[in-house]
Amino acid sequence: MEKLTEQSLAALLAQAGLEPREGDLERFGNLIDRYMASLKALHSVDLGDEEIAPTFHPGNTR
Amino acid sequence: MADKEKPLHHLTIHEAQKLIQSRALSPVELTGAILKRIEAVDGRLHAYLNLMAESALAEARVAEAEILRGRYKGPLHGIPVAVKDQLDVKGAPATIRKKEPQPPADSTAVHKLREAGAVMLGKLAMSSLPSDPPQARNPWNTDHITGGSSTGPGAAVAAGLCLGALGEDTAGSIRNPASLCGIVGLKPTYGRVSRHGLAPLSWSLDHCGPMTWVVEDAAHMLQAVAGYDPKDPTSIQAPIPDYAAALRDDIKGMAIGVPRRYIEECRARTDPEILTLVDKAISELKSLGARVEEVTLPTLGLATIANAVIYYNEYFAVHKGDLPALLKSGATQRRARLYLGVLTGAADYIQAQRIRSRVKREFAEVFRKVELLALPCQLGPAQTVKEVDSLDTLNKHLAPEFHAPFNLAGLPAISVPCGFSRTNLPVALQLAGKPFDEPTVLRAAYAYQQHGRWYEKRPPI
């Protein structure tokens, strides 16, 4: 995952129908960069055939 | 009519219930004393968002009449308690809820507290509310934070502004303020306490649990709120043990695991003083007869970020309908969480859920060898209000730390005081157990508490 520029983040938000508050993208820039790096780390581990934690059970109606 | 050995606001639930049951203390006298205490110090602590003094006194009068008629309900009867704003209390403003600011009904946990005869004092502060009310302060030193997000419960219990409280924990929000305020905070197993009527932050990570001065009080409060609730689809139908009875046994022979490699991963961000005090506490568990061994959970290093990814994604979904307004006027931390939610894709969420699955399995393997895990419960003593940036909590969620792994795996975990920093601020030990094994968690915490006796020291406020 590449480092996001302010423009590309603004575009992502616009896609979701959102407009960032003025100054927010600059203010949160470091946090967003760290988050993107963490997402990359999340995908770096080989989980083999591990499935997701919540499992679909057709008989479970709760 | 009460035993006046110590101020009434410093009674534990366990002490007060004995006096109330024997009619040596009236619930009205106790509630009145707590209300006076709130009036005297909450101007400096900002623990309460909504104090319900009149209804609390009315409830105390009802409790007193019931007890005098011989209808004693149990350890919480006539005990003044309060809850984090996130939990609905009928008729009380819910600051966190934008859409339904006056909930028409009690949350299940509050309903259960009422059924147990507790007196509801009101709603307590939490961090990251839409309106940004004054920040709750730490009773050990009001220049310092309480830790969040159950800020009000941390301050209120430590300062004697209620005898017990309910908090909520998505990524450490019960255990963090408990450790920084020198109280006991128990995050129960996911599904043990109903989330119905709890304003959601993240459906699959939110846990409701007690925050109290001592371990036996946490056992009493958990007993009252635990249990299956058909209104919560994740509530579990499982027998409810006698939690107070679990405290009677010692910990001789108990196998306790220390995830040393993981603690090392967190070392760079942890104050050495915390590690020293927690190591000392673990040695003391050993001296009480526990068998301590090192355990390894290979994927634990990714648990905190996986927890954050699930948290922000679900948080984004919870608030999807209000996003434009929240981004315009929401508090800094809320806006930041929403931006991170926007940036998280489906593949990230699914990968986080796969890591959750792996971590859960690794915990299960470790718990075949040991009954409990022991580790720190904070990265440092409470910082000063001035030192803290509103994004610190989110930054903490992006690197290995001590709380989130137990939210991710849904395991019971408790924060129990284990000493003080050089600056006289509380430090805690964390103990975590197998799913639904709160009795073992409480038993070890109680054994340690009775050995360390840190509960004897109260904040100077």
Coordinates of C-alpha atoms in Angstrom, one line a residue:
Chain A
M1 CA 0.0 0.0 0.0
E2 CA 1.4 3.3 -1.1
K3 CA 1.6 6.4 1.1
L4 CA -1.5 8.5 0.5
T5 CA -1.3 12.1 -0.7
E6 CA -3.8 14.6 0.6
Q7 CA -5.3 14.7 -2.9
S8 CA -5.8 11.0 -3.1
L9 CA -7.3 10.9 0.4
A10 CA -9.7 13.8 -0.5
A11 CA -10.7 11.8 -3.6
L12 CA -11.4 8.7 -1.5
L13 CA -13.5 10.7 0.8
A14 CA -15.4 12.3 -2.1
Q15 CA -16.1 8.8 -3.4
A16 CA -17.8 8.1 -0.1
G17 CA -19.8 11.4 -0.5
L18 CA -17.7 13.1 2.2
E19 CA -15.9 16.4 2.5
P20 CA -13.1 16.6 5.0
R21 CA -13.1 19.5 7.5
E22 CA -10.6 22.2 6.6
G23 CA -7.1 21.4 7.9
D24 CA -8.0 17.8 8.9
L25 CA -6.0 16.1 6.2
E26 CA -2.9 18.0 7.1
R27 CA -3.6 17.5 10.9
F28 CA -4.2 13.8 10.6
G29 CA -1.5 13.2 8.0
N30 CA 1.0 11.4 10.3
L31 CA -1.7 9.2 11.8
I32 CA -3.0 8.3 8.4
D33 CA 0.6 7.4 7.2
R34 CA 1.1 5.2 10.3
Y35 CA -2.3 3.5 9.7
M36 CA -1.4 2.8 6.1
A37 CA 1.9 1.3 7.2
S38 CA 0.0 -0.8 9.8
L39 CA -2.4 -2.1 7.1
K40 CA 0.6 -3.2 5.1
A41 CA 2.0 -5.1 8.1
L42 CA -1.4 -6.7 8.6
H43 CA -1.1 -8.3 5.1
S44 CA 2.5 -9.3 5.5
V45 CA 1.8 -12.4 7.5
D46 CA 1.1 -15.7 5.8
L47 CA -2.1 -17.1 7.4
G48 CA -2.3 -20.1 5.2
D49 CA -5.9 -21.4 5.0
E50 CA -7.0 -19.5 8.1
E51 CA -10.6 -18.3 7.7
I52 CA -12.4 -15.3 9.2
A53 CA -13.4 -15.3 12.8
P54 CA -17.2 -14.9 12.5
T55 CA -18.5 -17.9 10.6
F56 CA -21.7 -18.2 8.7
H57 CA -24.1 -20.9 10.1
P58 CA -27.3 -21.4 8.1
G59 CA -29.1 -22.8 11.1
N60 CA -28.2 -20.0 13.5
T61 CA -31.0 -17.5 13.5
R62 CA -29.8 -15.3 16.4
Chain B
M1 CA -26.6 4.3 62.2
A2 CA -23.5 3.4 60.4
D3 CA -20.1 2.2 61.5
K4 CA -18.2 5.4 61.2
E5 CA -14.7 4.0 61.2
K6 CA -14.1 5.5 57.8
P7 CA -16.0 8.0 55.7
L8 CA -19.1 6.5 54.0
H9 CA -17.8 7.4 50.5
H10 CA -14.8 5.2 51.1
L11 CA -16.8 2.1 51.9
T12 CA -16.5 -0.7 49.4
I13 CA -19.6 -2.4 48.1
H14 CA -18.6 -5.5 50.1
E15 CA -18.3 -3.4 53.4
A16 CA -21.5 -1.4 52.7
Q17 CA -23.6 -4.4 51.9
K18 CA -22.8 -6.0 55.3
L19 CA -23.8 -2.8 57.1
I20 CA -26.9 -2.5 55.0
Q21 CA -28.0 -6.1 55.5
S22 CA -27.5 -5.9 59.2
R23 CA -29.4 -2.5 59.2
A24 CA -26.4 -0.7 60.6
L25 CA -26.4 1.6 57.6
S26 CA -29.3 3.0 55.7
P27 CA -29.2 3.3 51.9
V28 CA -30.6 6.8 52.2
E29 CA -27.7 7.8 54.6
L30 CA -25.2 6.2 52.2
T31 CA -26.7 7.8 49.1
G32 CA -26.8 11.2 50.8
A33 CA -23.2 10.9 51.8
I34 CA -22.1 10.1 48.2
L35 CA -24.2 13.0 46.9
K36 CA -22.4 15.3 49.3
R37 CA -19.1 13.9 48.2
I38 CA -20.0 14.5 44.6
E39 CA -21.0 18.1 45.4
A40 CA -17.7 18.6 47.2
V41 CA -15.2 17.3 44.7
D42 CA -16.8 16.7 41.2
G43 CA -16.3 20.3 40.3
R44 CA -12.6 19.4 40.1
L45 CA -13.0 15.9 38.6
H46 CA -15.8 16.3 36.0
A47 CA -16.7 12.6 36.5
Y48 CA -20.5 13.1 36.1
L49 CA -22.3 14.2 33.0
N50 CA -25.8 13.7 34.4
L51 CA -26.3 13.5 38.1
M52 CA -29.8 12.1 39.1
A53 CA -29.8 13.1 42.7
E54 CA -33.5 13.2 43.3
S55 CA -34.3 9.9 41.7
A56 CA -31.3 8.3 43.4
L57 CA -32.6 9.4 46.9
A58 CA -36.1 8.2 46.0
E59 CA -34.6 4.8 44.9
A60 CA -32.6 4.7 48.2
R61 CA -35.8 5.3 50.2
V62 CA -37.5 2.4 48.3
A63 CA -34.5 0.2 49.0
E64 CA -34.5 1.1 52.7
A65 CA -38.3 0.3 53.0
E66 CA -37.8 -3.1 51.3
I67 CA -34.9 -4.0 53.6
L68 CA -36.8 -2.9 56.7
R69 CA -39.6 -5.2 55.5
G70 CA -37.1 -8.0 55.4
R71 CA -37.0 -8.1 51.6
Y72 CA -33.2 -7.9 51.2
K73 CA -32.2 -8.6 47.6
G74 CA -28.5 -9.1 47.8
P75 CA -25.1 -7.4 47.8
L76 CA -26.1 -4.5 45.6
H77 CA -29.4 -3.6 47.4
G78 CA -29.2 0.0 48.4
I79 CA -25.7 0.5 46.9
P80 CA -25.2 3.8 44.9
V81 CA -23.7 3.1 41.5
A82 CA -23.3 5.0 38.2
V83 CA -22.7 4.1 34.6
K84 CA -20.7 5.3 31.6
D85 CA -22.7 7.6 29.3
Q86 CA -22.6 4.8 26.7
L87 CA -25.2 2.7 28.6
D88 CA -28.8 3.8 28.3
V89 CA -30.6 4.8 31.5
K90 CA -34.3 5.5 31.0
G91 CA -35.1 9.2 30.9
A92 CA -31.5 10.3 31.3
P93 CA -29.9 12.2 28.5
A94 CA -27.4 10.0 26.5
T95 CA -24.8 12.5 25.4
I96 CA -23.2 9.9 23.1
R97 CA -26.4 9.3 21.1
K98 CA -27.2 11.8 18.5
K99 CA -30.4 10.2 17.2
E100 CA -32.1 9.2 20.4
P101 CA -30.8 11.6 23.1
Q102 CA -33.4 10.5 25.7
P103 CA -33.5 6.7 25.7
P104 CA -37.0 5.3 26.4
A105 CA -35.7 2.3 28.3
D106 CA -32.8 1.1 30.4
S107 CA -30.0 -0.9 28.8
T108 CA -30.2 -4.5 29.9
A109 CA -27.1 -4.1 32.2
V110 CA -28.8 -1.1 34.0
H111 CA -32.1 -3.0 34.2
K112 CA -30.2 -5.9 35.9
L113 CA -28.5 -3.5 38.4
R114 CA -32.0 -2.1 39.3
E115 CA -33.3 -5.6 39.7
A116 CA -30.5 -6.2 42.1
G117 CA -31.6 -3.2 44.1
A118 CA -28.8 -0.8 43.2
V119 CA -29.4 3.0 43.5
M120 CA -28.7 4.7 40.1
L121 CA -26.7 8.0 40.7
G122 CA -26.4 9.0 37.1
K123 CA -24.3 8.9 33.9
L124 CA -20.6 9.3 33.9
A125 CA -18.2 11.0 31.4
M126 CA -16.4 9.3 28.6
S127 CA -13.9 10.6 26.1
S128 CA -14.6 11.5 22.5
L129 CA -18.2 12.6 23.0
P130 CA -19.8 14.8 20.3
S131 CA -20.1 17.8 22.6
D132 CA -16.6 17.6 24.1
P133 CA -17.5 18.2 27.7
P134 CA -14.8 19.1 30.3
Q135 CA -12.2 16.3 30.5
A136 CA -12.4 14.1 33.6
R137 CA -9.4 14.4 35.9
N138 CA -7.4 11.8 37.8
P139 CA -8.2 11.9 41.6
W140 CA -4.6 11.0 42.4
N141 CA -3.5 14.3 40.8
T142 CA -5.9 16.4 39.0
D143 CA -3.3 17.7 36.5
H144 CA -3.3 14.2 35.1
I145 CA -5.7 12.3 32.8
T146 CA -7.8 9.4 33.9
G147 CA -7.2 7.4 30.8
G148 CA -10.2 6.5 28.5
S149 CA -12.6 6.0 27.3
S150 CA -14.4 5.2 30.6
T151 CA -13.0 8.4 32.1
G152 CA -15.9 9.2 34.4
P153 CA -16.1 5.7 36.0
G154 CA -12.3 5.8 36.6
A155 CA -12.5 9.1 38.4
A156 CA -15.8 8.5 40.2
V157 CA -14.8 5.1 41.7
A158 CA -11.4 6.2 42.7
A159 CA -12.7 9.4 44.4
G160 CA -15.7 7.7 46.2
L161 CA -18.3 9.4 44.0
C162 CA -20.1 6.1 43.6
L163 CA -19.4 2.7 45.1
G164 CA -19.1 0.9 41.7
A165 CA -19.7 1.7 38.1
L166 CA -20.2 0.0 34.7
G167 CA -17.8 0.9 31.9
E168 CA -17.4 -0.3 28.4
D169 CA -14.2 -1.7 26.7
T170 CA -13.6 -1.8 22.9
A171 CA -9.8 -1.5 23.0
G172 CA -9.0 -1.2 26.7
S173 CA -11.6 1.4 27.8
I174 CA -12.3 -0.3 31.1
R175 CA -8.8 -1.5 32.0
N176 CA -7.0 1.6 30.9
P177 CA -8.8 4.1 33.2
A178 CA -8.9 1.4 35.9
S179 CA -5.1 1.1 35.8
L180 CA -4.4 4.8 35.7
C181 CA -6.9 5.6 38.5
G182 CA -5.8 2.7 40.8
I183 CA -9.1 0.8 40.8
V184 CA -10.2 -2.6 39.6
G185 CA -11.6 -2.9 36.1
L186 CA -13.0 -6.2 34.6
K187 CA -13.7 -6.7 30.9
P188 CA -15.7 -9.9 30.9
T189 CA -15.8 -12.5 28.2
Y190 CA -17.6 -11.3 25.0
G191 CA -21.2 -12.4 25.3
R192 CA -21.2 -12.7 29.1
V193 CA -22.8 -9.3 29.7
S194 CA -25.6 -8.0 27.4
R195 CA -24.7 -5.1 25.0
H196 CA -28.4 -4.3 24.5
G197 CA -28.9 -0.5 25.1
L198 CA -25.2 0.2 24.9
A199 CA -24.4 2.8 22.3
P200 CA -22.2 0.8 19.9
L201 CA -18.6 1.8 19.0
S202 CA -17.8 -1.6 17.4
W203 CA -20.4 -4.4 17.6
S204 CA -17.9 -7.3 17.7
L205 CA -15.4 -5.7 20.1
D206 CA -17.6 -3.8 22.7
H207 CA -17.7 -5.3 26.2
C208 CA -19.6 -4.0 29.2
G209 CA -18.1 -4.6 32.7
P210 CA -17.6 -3.5 36.3
M211 CA -15.2 -0.9 37.6
T212 CA -14.8 -1.0 41.4
W213 CA -12.4 -0.2 44.2
V214 CA -11.8 -3.9 45.1
V215 CA -12.0 -7.3 43.4
E216 CA -14.9 -8.6 45.6
D217 CA -17.0 -5.6 44.4
A218 CA -16.3 -6.5 40.8
A219 CA -17.5 -10.0 41.6
H220 CA -20.7 -8.6 43.1
M221 CA -21.4 -6.3 40.1
L222 CA -20.6 -9.0 37.5
Q223 CA -23.0 -11.4 39.3
A224 CA -25.8 -8.8 38.9
V225 CA -25.2 -8.0 35.2
A226 CA -24.0 -11.3 33.7
G227 CA -26.4 -13.6 31.8
Y228 CA -28.1 -14.4 28.6
D229 CA -30.2 -11.7 27.0
P230 CA -32.4 -12.5 23.9
K231 CA -32.2 -8.8 23.0
D232 CA -28.4 -9.1 22.3
P233 CA -27.7 -11.5 19.4
T234 CA -24.2 -12.1 20.7
S235 CA -25.2 -12.9 24.2
I236 CA -24.3 -16.4 25.3
Q237 CA -26.5 -18.9 27.1
A238 CA -24.1 -20.3 29.6
P239 CA -24.3 -21.1 33.4
I240 CA -23.5 -18.2 35.6
P241 CA -21.0 -19.2 38.3
D242 CA -21.0 -17.8 41.9
Y243 CA -18.2 -15.2 41.4
A244 CA -17.9 -14.2 45.0
A245 CA -17.5 -17.9 46.0
A246 CA -14.6 -18.2 43.6
L247 CA -12.6 -15.7 45.8
R248 CA -12.5 -18.2 48.7
D249 CA -9.8 -20.5 47.1
D250 CA -6.1 -19.7 47.1
I251 CA -3.9 -19.9 44.0
K252 CA -1.5 -22.6 45.1
G253 CA -0.5 -24.6 42.1
M254 CA -2.3 -22.3 39.6
A255 CA -0.4 -22.2 36.3
I256 CA 0.1 -18.7 35.1
G257 CA 1.7 -17.8 31.8
V258 CA 3.7 -14.7 31.0
P259 CA 3.8 -13.7 27.3
R260 CA 7.4 -12.5 27.7
R261 CA 8.1 -12.2 23.9
Y262 CA 5.1 -10.0 23.5
I263 CA 6.0 -7.8 26.5
E264 CA 9.4 -7.4 24.9
E265 CA 7.6 -6.2 21.7
C266 CA 5.9 -3.5 23.7
R267 CA 9.0 -2.6 25.8
A268 CA 10.2 0.3 23.6
R269 CA 6.9 2.1 24.2
T270 CA 6.5 1.1 27.9
D271 CA 7.8 3.0 30.9
P272 CA 10.5 0.8 32.5
E273 CA 8.9 1.5 35.9
I274 CA 5.7 -0.2 34.8
L275 CA 7.7 -3.3 33.7
T276 CA 9.6 -3.4 37.1
L277 CA 6.4 -3.2 39.2
V278 CA 4.5 -5.8 37.1
D279 CA 7.5 -8.2 37.3
K280 CA 7.5 -7.7 41.0
A281 CA 3.7 -8.5 41.1
I282 CA 4.3 -11.6 39.0
S283 CA 7.0 -12.8 41.5
E284 CA 4.5 -12.2 44.3
L285 CA 1.9 -14.4 42.5
K286 CA 4.7 -17.1 42.5
S287 CA 5.3 -16.5 46.2
L288 CA 1.6 -17.2 46.8
G289 CA 2.0 -20.6 45.2
A290 CA 1.3 -20.0 41.5
R291 CA 3.5 -21.8 39.0
V292 CA 4.7 -19.2 36.6
E293 CA 6.0 -20.1 33.1
E294 CA 6.8 -18.2 29.9
V295 CA 4.3 -18.6 27.0
T296 CA 4.5 -17.6 23.3
L297 CA 1.7 -16.5 21.0
P298 CA 3.4 -16.0 17.6
T299 CA 0.7 -13.7 16.0
L300 CA 0.0 -11.6 19.0
G301 CA 2.1 -8.8 17.6
L302 CA -0.6 -8.1 15.0
A303 CA -3.5 -8.3 17.4
T304 CA -3.6 -4.6 18.3
I305 CA -3.7 -3.4 14.6
A306 CA -6.2 -6.1 13.7
N307 CA -8.4 -4.9 16.6
A308 CA -8.0 -1.3 15.4
V309 CA -9.0 -2.2 11.8
I310 CA -12.1 -4.0 12.9
Y311 CA -12.9 -1.2 15.4
Y312 CA -12.6 1.6 12.8
N313 CA -14.5 -0.3 10.1
E314 CA -17.4 -1.1 12.4
Y315 CA -17.3 2.4 13.8
F316 CA -17.5 3.8 10.3
A317 CA -20.5 1.5 9.6
V318 CA -22.2 2.5 12.9
H319 CA -22.0 6.2 11.9
K320 CA -22.5 5.8 8.2
G321 CA -25.8 7.8 8.3
D322 CA -24.3 10.8 10.2
L323 CA -20.9 11.1 8.5
P324 CA -21.2 14.5 6.9
A325 CA -22.4 16.1 10.1
L326 CA -19.8 14.2 12.3
L327 CA -17.0 15.3 10.0
K328 CA -18.2 18.9 10.2
S329 CA -18.8 19.1 14.0
G330 CA -17.5 15.9 15.7
A331 CA -14.7 15.9 18.2
T332 CA -11.1 15.4 16.9
Q333 CA -10.8 11.7 17.9
R334 CA -14.2 10.8 16.3
R335 CA -13.3 12.5 13.0
A336 CA -9.9 10.8 12.9
R337 CA -11.5 7.4 13.6
L338 CA -14.0 8.0 10.7
Y339 CA -11.2 9.0 8.3
L340 CA -9.4 5.7 9.2
G341 CA -12.6 3.9 8.6
V342 CA -12.9 5.3 5.1
L343 CA -9.4 4.2 4.4
T344 CA -10.0 0.6 5.5
G345 CA -11.1 -1.7 2.6
A346 CA -13.0 -4.9 2.7
A347 CA -9.8 -6.9 2.2
D348 CA -8.3 -5.2 5.3
Y349 CA -11.3 -6.0 7.4
I350 CA -11.3 -9.6 6.3
Q351 CA -7.5 -10.0 6.9
A352 CA -8.1 -8.6 10.4
Q353 CA -10.8 -11.2 11.0
R354 CA -8.5 -13.9 9.8
I355 CA -5.8 -12.7 12.3
R356 CA -8.5 -12.7 14.9
S357 CA -9.2 -16.3 14.1
R358 CA -5.5 -17.2 14.4
V359 CA -5.0 -15.3 17.6
K360 CA -8.0 -16.9 19.2
R361 CA -6.5 -20.3 18.3
E362 CA -3.1 -19.4 19.7
F363 CA -4.7 -18.3 23.0
A364 CA -6.7 -21.6 23.1
E365 CA -3.4 -23.5 22.7
V366 CA -1.7 -21.5 25.5
F367 CA -4.7 -22.0 27.7
R368 CA -4.3 -25.8 27.5
K369 CA -1.0 -25.3 29.4
V370 CA -1.8 -22.5 31.8
E371 CA -5.0 -21.2 33.5
L372 CA -4.2 -17.5 33.3
L373 CA -2.0 -14.9 31.7
A374 CA -0.2 -12.1 33.6
L375 CA 1.1 -9.0 31.9
P376 CA 1.2 -5.2 32.3
C377 CA -2.0 -3.1 31.9
Q378 CA -0.6 0.2 30.7
L379 CA 2.3 1.7 28.8
G380 CA 3.0 4.3 31.5
P381 CA 1.5 6.2 34.5
A382 CA -1.2 8.7 33.8
Q383 CA 0.1 11.6 31.7
T384 CA -0.6 15.2 32.5
V385 CA -3.6 16.7 30.6
K386 CA -1.2 19.1 28.9
E387 CA 1.1 16.3 27.6
V388 CA -1.8 14.5 25.9
D389 CA -2.7 15.0 22.2
S390 CA -6.3 14.0 21.2
L391 CA -4.8 11.6 18.7
D392 CA -2.6 9.7 21.2
T393 CA -5.2 7.0 21.8
L394 CA -5.5 6.3 18.1
N395 CA -1.7 6.2 17.7
K396 CA -1.6 3.7 20.6
H397 CA -3.9 1.4 18.7
L398 CA -1.4 1.1 15.8
A399 CA 1.4 -0.7 17.6
P400 CA 1.4 -3.7 20.0
E401 CA 0.1 -2.7 23.5
F402 CA -1.5 -4.6 26.4
H403 CA -5.3 -4.2 26.0
A404 CA -6.5 -4.9 22.5
P405 CA -5.5 -8.5 22.2
F406 CA -8.1 -9.5 24.8
N407 CA -10.9 -7.5 23.0
L408 CA -9.9 -9.2 19.7
A409 CA -10.1 -12.6 21.3
G410 CA -13.1 -11.7 23.6
L411 CA -11.3 -13.1 26.7
P412 CA -11.9 -12.0 30.3
A413 CA -9.2 -9.6 31.5
I414 CA -8.9 -7.6 34.8
S415 CA -6.8 -4.7 35.8
V416 CA -5.7 -4.9 39.5
P417 CA -3.6 -2.2 41.2
C418 CA 0.1 -3.3 41.9
G419 CA 1.8 -0.2 43.1
F420 CA 2.7 3.4 42.5
S421 CA 5.1 5.2 40.2
R422 CA 7.8 7.5 41.6
T423 CA 5.3 10.3 40.8
N424 CA 2.7 8.6 43.1
L425 CA 0.4 7.5 40.3
P426 CA -1.2 4.1 40.2
V427 CA 0.2 1.1 38.3
A428 CA -1.7 -2.1 37.5
L429 CA -1.2 -5.8 36.8
Q430 CA -3.4 -7.4 34.1
L431 CA -4.7 -11.0 34.4
A432 CA -6.5 -12.6 31.5
G433 CA -8.2 -16.0 31.4
K434 CA -10.0 -18.5 29.3
P435 CA -13.5 -17.7 27.8
F436 CA -16.1 -17.6 30.6
D437 CA -13.5 -18.3 33.2
E438 CA -14.0 -15.1 35.1
P439 CA -13.9 -17.1 38.4
T440 CA -10.2 -17.9 37.9
V441 CA -9.4 -14.3 36.8
L442 CA -11.2 -13.0 39.9
R443 CA -9.6 -15.6 42.2
A444 CA -6.1 -14.7 41.2
A445 CA -6.8 -11.0 41.3
Y446 CA -8.2 -11.3 44.8
A447 CA -5.3 -13.3 46.0
Y448 CA -2.9 -10.7 44.7
Q449 CA -5.0 -7.8 46.1
Q450 CA -5.0 -9.3 49.6
H451 CA -1.3 -9.8 49.4
G452 CA -0.4 -6.3 47.9
R453 CA -3.1 -4.4 49.9
W454 CA -2.8 -1.4 47.6
Y455 CA -6.5 -0.7 48.1
E456 CA -5.7 0.6 51.6
K457 CA -4.3 3.8 50.0
R458 CA -6.9 6.3 48.8
P459 CA -6.4 9.3 46.5
P460 CA -5.6 12.6 48.3
I461 CA -8.6 14.5 46.9

